Amino acid sequence: MNKSIYLALDFPTWADSKQFLESNNLQGSPVKVGMELFYREGPYVIEKLKENNHPIFLDLKLHDIPTTVMKAMRNIAKLEVDMVNVHALGGSEMIRSAKEGLDIGGSNGHQTKLIAVTLLTSMDNETMNSELLLPGELDKNAVHFAEFAKQNGADGVVCSVYEARQMKAACGSSFLTVTPGIRLKQASSDDQKRIATPNFARENGSDVLVIGRSVTKAADPYQAYKQVVKEWQHGIKT
Ligand code: C5P
């Protein structure tokens, strides 16, 4: 799974996603299914993607009481996706329960990786201080969340590229850093605050890229995807 690029399928339906993947020759590429698509289609979309050999990151960012998260994860484990995530802000007991649910629900020797969201990449320091009332520096807080996520069973974190090196230093090189907020040079930043190019991510401790609009909203999504692959896997700046 290391060094994969998960393409964010931020589409309203499976039909839209299928059409996008087929018309841009992206069949079989790793994909991220988020709330928009999953809440519409449910496990059906996972079945369809698996039939078409897509590795899947199920990005549902669970955040509830520990028992509820454990039971939800027990069911999610049966979908046999590569990765699923929780908000680290749910606390250590919730993270342990998520892991327990994945362990209990897993079958066929399949192990779904548990990833923790530290602080959303759309969050900035000022918002974290003034709205969440979390004092201090955003990157230090994100590392703190990663450390306790790891201690409680997480296999990695979703984090900004700008924090990936610190995450590795604090949690070890095998702790996965999954980085959204990726933009090709020419693309708009949209609502992401801490953006980076695939090449910058490659050079700064990112293990797994998550990319959406830079590809899905590009004039030529196939070419944009190829550009991401070139930068990410071969370090070729374009
Ligand atoms: O379009 P863009 O490349 O910004 O898409 C990023 C994707 O990654 C979205 O689906 C978003 O929900 C997701 N994501 C994120 N920040 C996180 C976790 C997931 O942007 N911390």
CSV table of C-alpha atoms and ligand atoms in Angstrom, one decimal:
chain,number,residue,atom,x,y,z
A,1,MET,CA,0.0,0.0,0.0
A,2,ASN,CA,2.9,2.3,0.6
A,3,LYS,CA,3.4,5.1,-1.9
A,4,SER,CA,-0.1,4.8,-3.2
A,5,ILE,CA,-2.2,7.6,-4.5
A,6,TYR,CA,-5.9,7.4,-3.5
A,7,LEU,CA,-8.1,9.4,-5.8
A,8,ALA,CA,-10.9,11.1,-3.9
A,9,LEU,CA,-14.2,10.0,-5.5
A,10,ASP,CA,-16.1,13.0,-4.3
A,11,PHE,CA,-19.1,12.4,-6.5
A,12,PRO,CA,-22.8,12.1,-5.5
A,13,THR,CA,-23.4,8.6,-7.0
A,14,TRP,CA,-21.7,5.4,-8.1
A,15,ALA,CA,-22.9,6.1,-11.6
A,16,ASP,CA,-21.1,9.5,-11.7
A,17,SER,CA,-17.9,7.8,-10.2
A,18,LYS,CA,-18.0,5.0,-12.7
A,19,GLN,CA,-18.5,7.3,-15.6
A,20,PHE,CA,-15.5,9.4,-14.4
A,21,LEU,CA,-13.2,6.4,-13.9
A,22,GLU,CA,-14.1,4.8,-17.2
A,23,SER,CA,-14.0,7.9,-19.3
A,24,ASN,CA,-10.6,8.9,-17.9
A,25,ASN,CA,-9.1,5.4,-18.1
A,26,LEU,CA,-8.6,5.2,-14.3
A,27,GLN,CA,-10.1,1.7,-13.8
A,28,GLY,CA,-8.3,-0.2,-11.0
A,29,SER,CA,-6.6,2.9,-9.5
A,30,PRO,CA,-6.7,3.3,-5.7
A,31,VAL,CA,-9.7,5.4,-4.6
A,32,LYS,CA,-10.9,7.1,-1.6
A,33,VAL,CA,-14.7,6.9,-0.8
A,34,GLY,CA,-15.9,9.6,1.5
A,35,MET,CA,-19.1,10.5,3.2
A,36,GLU,CA,-20.8,12.0,0.1
A,37,LEU,CA,-20.7,8.8,-1.9
A,38,PHE,CA,-21.0,6.3,0.9
A,39,TYR,CA,-24.0,7.9,2.5
A,40,ARG,CA,-25.8,7.7,-0.9
A,41,GLU,CA,-24.7,4.3,-2.1
A,42,GLY,CA,-23.6,2.4,1.1
A,43,PRO,CA,-21.6,-0.9,0.9
A,44,TYR,CA,-22.9,-1.3,-2.7
A,45,VAL,CA,-20.3,1.2,-3.9
A,46,ILE,CA,-17.5,-0.7,-2.1
A,47,GLU,CA,-18.6,-4.0,-3.7
A,48,LYS,CA,-18.7,-2.4,-7.2
A,49,LEU,CA,-15.2,-0.8,-6.7
A,50,LYS,CA,-13.8,-4.1,-5.5
A,51,GLU,CA,-15.3,-6.0,-8.5
A,52,ASN,CA,-13.3,-3.5,-10.6
A,53,ASN,CA,-10.1,-4.1,-8.5
A,54,HIS,CA,-9.8,-0.7,-6.9
A,55,PRO,CA,-7.9,-0.6,-3.6
A,56,ILE,CA,-10.1,1.5,-1.3
A,57,PHE,CA,-9.6,4.0,1.5
A,58,LEU,CA,-13.0,4.4,3.3
A,59,ASP,CA,-12.9,8.0,4.6
A,60,LEU,CA,-15.8,8.2,7.0
A,61,LYS,CA,-13.9,9.9,9.9
A,62,LEU,CA,-15.9,8.2,12.7
A,63,HIS,CA,-16.3,10.2,15.9
A,64,ASP,CA,-18.8,8.8,18.5
A,65,ILE,CA,-18.9,7.0,21.8
A,66,PRO,CA,-16.5,4.1,22.0
A,67,THR,CA,-19.1,1.3,21.9
A,68,THR,CA,-20.8,2.7,18.8
A,69,VAL,CA,-17.5,3.1,17.0
A,70,MET,CA,-16.5,-0.4,17.9
A,71,LYS,CA,-19.7,-1.8,16.5
A,72,ALA,CA,-19.5,0.3,13.4
A,73,MET,CA,-15.9,-0.8,12.8
A,74,ARG,CA,-17.0,-4.5,13.3
A,75,ASN,CA,-19.3,-4.0,10.3
A,76,ILE,CA,-16.8,-1.9,8.3
A,77,ALA,CA,-14.2,-4.7,8.7
A,78,LYS,CA,-16.4,-7.0,6.6
A,79,LEU,CA,-16.1,-4.6,3.6
A,80,GLU,CA,-12.4,-5.5,3.5
A,81,VAL,CA,-11.1,-2.1,2.5
A,82,ASP,CA,-7.4,-1.1,2.9
A,83,MET,CA,-7.9,1.8,5.3
A,84,VAL,CA,-10.6,3.4,7.4
A,85,ASN,CA,-10.4,6.4,9.7
A,86,VAL,CA,-11.5,8.0,13.0
A,87,HIS,CA,-11.1,11.5,14.4
A,88,ALA,CA,-8.3,11.4,17.0
A,89,LEU,CA,-10.3,14.1,18.8
A,90,GLY,CA,-12.7,11.2,19.9
A,91,GLY,CA,-10.1,10.2,22.5
A,92,SER,CA,-7.9,7.2,23.3
A,93,GLU,CA,-10.7,4.9,24.4
A,94,MET,CA,-12.6,5.5,21.2
A,95,ILE,CA,-9.5,4.8,19.1
A,96,ARG,CA,-8.9,1.5,21.0
A,97,SER,CA,-12.5,0.5,20.4
A,98,ALA,CA,-12.2,1.2,16.7
A,99,LYS,CA,-9.2,-1.1,16.6
A,100,GLU,CA,-11.0,-3.7,18.6
A,101,GLY,CA,-14.0,-3.6,16.2
A,102,LEU,CA,-11.7,-4.0,13.1
A,103,ASP,CA,-10.0,-7.0,14.8
A,104,ILE,CA,-13.2,-8.7,15.8
A,105,GLY,CA,-15.0,-8.0,12.5
A,106,GLY,CA,-12.1,-8.9,10.1
A,107,SER,CA,-12.1,-12.2,8.3
A,108,ASN,CA,-10.2,-14.0,5.5
A,109,GLY,CA,-6.9,-12.8,7.1
A,110,HIS,CA,-7.7,-9.3,5.8
A,111,GLN,CA,-6.5,-6.5,8.1
A,112,THR,CA,-8.0,-3.0,7.5
A,113,LYS,CA,-5.6,-0.3,8.6
A,114,LEU,CA,-6.9,2.2,11.2
A,115,ILE,CA,-5.9,5.8,10.4
A,116,ALA,CA,-6.5,8.7,12.7
A,117,VAL,CA,-7.4,12.2,11.6
A,118,THR,CA,-5.4,14.7,13.7
A,119,LEU,CA,-6.6,18.1,12.7
A,120,LEU,CA,-8.4,18.7,9.4
A,121,THR,CA,-6.2,20.1,6.7
A,122,SER,CA,-8.8,22.8,6.2
A,123,MET,CA,-8.2,24.0,9.7
A,124,ASP,CA,-5.7,26.8,10.4
A,125,ASN,CA,-4.0,27.8,13.6
A,126,GLU,CA,-6.2,30.8,14.3
A,127,THR,CA,-9.4,28.7,13.9
A,128,MET,CA,-8.0,26.0,16.2
A,129,ASN,CA,-7.2,28.6,18.9
A,130,SER,CA,-10.3,30.7,18.7
A,131,GLU,CA,-13.0,28.2,17.8
A,132,LEU,CA,-11.8,24.9,19.2
A,133,LEU,CA,-10.2,26.7,22.2
A,134,LEU,CA,-7.1,24.5,21.7
A,135,PRO,CA,-4.1,26.6,22.6
A,136,GLY,CA,-0.7,26.3,21.0
A,137,GLU,CA,0.7,25.5,17.6
A,138,LEU,CA,-1.3,23.5,15.2
A,139,ASP,CA,1.6,21.2,14.2
A,140,LYS,CA,2.5,20.4,17.8
A,141,ASN,CA,-1.1,19.6,18.6
A,142,ALA,CA,-1.3,17.4,15.5
A,143,VAL,CA,1.8,15.5,16.6
A,144,HIS,CA,0.3,15.0,20.1
A,145,PHE,CA,-2.9,13.5,18.5
A,146,ALA,CA,-0.8,11.2,16.4
A,147,GLU,CA,1.2,10.0,19.4
A,148,PHE,CA,-1.8,9.0,21.4
A,149,ALA,CA,-3.5,7.5,18.3
A,150,LYS,CA,-0.5,5.3,17.8
A,151,GLN,CA,-0.4,4.3,21.5
A,152,ASN,CA,-4.0,3.2,21.2
A,153,GLY,CA,-3.7,1.1,18.1
A,154,ALA,CA,-3.8,3.4,15.0
A,155,ASP,CA,-1.6,2.4,12.1
A,156,GLY,CA,-1.1,5.9,10.8
A,157,VAL,CA,-2.5,9.4,10.6
A,158,VAL,CA,-4.1,11.7,8.1
A,159,CYS,CA,-2.0,14.8,8.3
A,160,SER,CA,-0.8,17.8,6.3
A,161,VAL,CA,2.4,17.2,4.3
A,162,TYR,CA,3.9,20.0,6.4
A,163,GLU,CA,3.5,17.7,9.5
A,164,ALA,CA,4.5,14.4,7.9
A,165,ARG,CA,8.2,14.5,8.9
A,166,GLN,CA,7.4,15.4,12.5
A,167,MET,CA,4.9,12.5,12.6
A,168,LYS,CA,7.6,10.1,11.5
A,169,ALA,CA,10.0,11.5,14.0
A,170,ALA,CA,7.5,11.1,16.9
A,171,CYS,CA,5.8,7.9,15.9
A,172,GLY,CA,8.4,5.9,13.9
A,173,SER,CA,9.0,5.4,10.2
A,174,SER,CA,6.5,2.6,9.8
A,175,PHE,CA,3.6,4.8,11.1
A,176,LEU,CA,1.7,5.7,8.0
A,177,THR,CA,1.3,9.4,6.9
A,178,VAL,CA,-1.7,9.9,4.7
A,179,THR,CA,-1.7,13.3,3.2
A,180,PRO,CA,-4.6,15.2,1.6
A,181,GLY,CA,-4.4,18.9,0.6
A,182,ILE,CA,-2.4,18.0,-2.5
A,183,ARG,CA,-2.4,20.4,-5.5
A,184,LEU,CA,-0.8,20.4,-8.8
A,185,LYS,CA,1.0,23.7,-9.3
A,186,GLN,CA,-1.6,25.2,-11.7
A,187,ALA,CA,-4.7,24.2,-9.6
A,188,SER,CA,-6.7,26.3,-7.2
A,189,SER,CA,-6.4,25.7,-3.4
A,190,ASP,CA,-10.2,25.5,-2.9
A,191,ASP,CA,-11.0,25.2,0.8
A,192,GLN,CA,-7.7,23.6,1.8
A,193,LYS,CA,-5.3,25.8,3.9
A,194,ARG,CA,-2.1,23.8,4.0
A,195,ILE,CA,-1.5,22.6,0.4
A,196,ALA,CA,1.5,21.0,-1.2
A,197,THR,CA,2.5,19.5,-4.6
A,198,PRO,CA,3.0,15.7,-5.0
A,199,ASN,CA,6.7,16.3,-5.4
A,200,PHE,CA,6.9,18.3,-2.2
A,201,ALA,CA,4.9,15.5,-0.4
A,202,ARG,CA,7.3,12.9,-1.8
A,203,GLU,CA,10.3,14.8,-0.4
A,204,ASN,CA,8.7,15.5,3.0
A,205,GLY,CA,7.8,12.2,4.6
A,206,SER,CA,4.4,11.4,3.0
A,207,ASP,CA,3.6,7.7,2.5
A,208,VAL,CA,0.1,7.9,0.9
A,209,LEU,CA,-1.3,10.7,-1.2
A,210,VAL,CA,-5.0,11.7,-1.3
A,211,ILE,CA,-5.9,13.9,-4.2
A,212,GLY,CA,-9.3,15.0,-5.4
A,213,ARG,CA,-10.1,18.2,-7.2
A,214,SER,CA,-6.7,18.7,-8.8
A,215,VAL,CA,-7.6,15.7,-10.9
A,216,THR,CA,-11.4,15.5,-10.9
A,217,LYS,CA,-11.8,19.2,-11.8
A,218,ALA,CA,-8.9,19.3,-14.3
A,219,ALA,CA,-9.6,20.1,-17.9
A,220,ASP,CA,-8.0,16.7,-18.7
A,221,PRO,CA,-8.3,14.5,-15.6
A,222,TYR,CA,-6.3,11.6,-17.1
A,223,GLN,CA,-3.3,13.9,-17.9
A,224,ALA,CA,-3.6,15.5,-14.4
A,225,TYR,CA,-3.5,12.1,-12.8
A,226,LYS,CA,-0.4,11.1,-14.9
A,227,GLN,CA,1.3,14.3,-13.8
A,228,VAL,CA,0.6,13.4,-10.1
A,229,VAL,CA,2.0,9.9,-10.6
A,230,LYS,CA,5.1,11.3,-12.3
A,231,GLU,CA,5.8,13.7,-9.5
A,232,TRP,CA,4.9,11.3,-6.7
A,233,GLN,CA,6.6,8.1,-7.9
A,234,HIS,CA,9.5,9.4,-9.9
A,235,GLY,CA,10.1,12.8,-8.5
A,236,ILE,CA,9.8,14.4,-11.9
A,237,LYS,CA,8.7,18.0,-11.6
A,238,THR,CA,6.4,19.2,-14.3
B,1,C5P,O1,-10.2,17.9,-3.6
B,1,C5P,P1,-9.2,17.7,-2.5
B,1,C5P,O2,-7.9,17.2,-3.1
B,1,C5P,O3,-9.0,18.8,-1.6
B,1,C5P,O4,-9.8,16.5,-1.7
B,1,C5P,C1,-9.2,16.0,-0.5
B,1,C5P,C2,-10.0,14.9,0.0
B,1,C5P,O5,-9.4,14.4,1.2
B,1,C5P,C3,-11.5,15.2,0.3
B,1,C5P,O6,-12.3,14.1,0.0
B,1,C5P,C4,-11.5,15.4,1.8
B,1,C5P,O7,-12.6,15.0,2.5
B,1,C5P,C5,-10.3,14.5,2.3
B,1,C5P,N1,-9.7,14.8,3.5
B,1,C5P,C6,-9.1,16.1,3.8
B,1,C5P,N2,-8.5,16.3,5.0
B,1,C5P,C7,-8.5,15.4,5.9
B,1,C5P,C8,-9.1,14.1,5.7
B,1,C5P,C9,-9.6,13.9,4.4
B,1,C5P,O8,-9.0,16.9,2.9
B,1,C5P,N3,-7.9,15.7,7.1
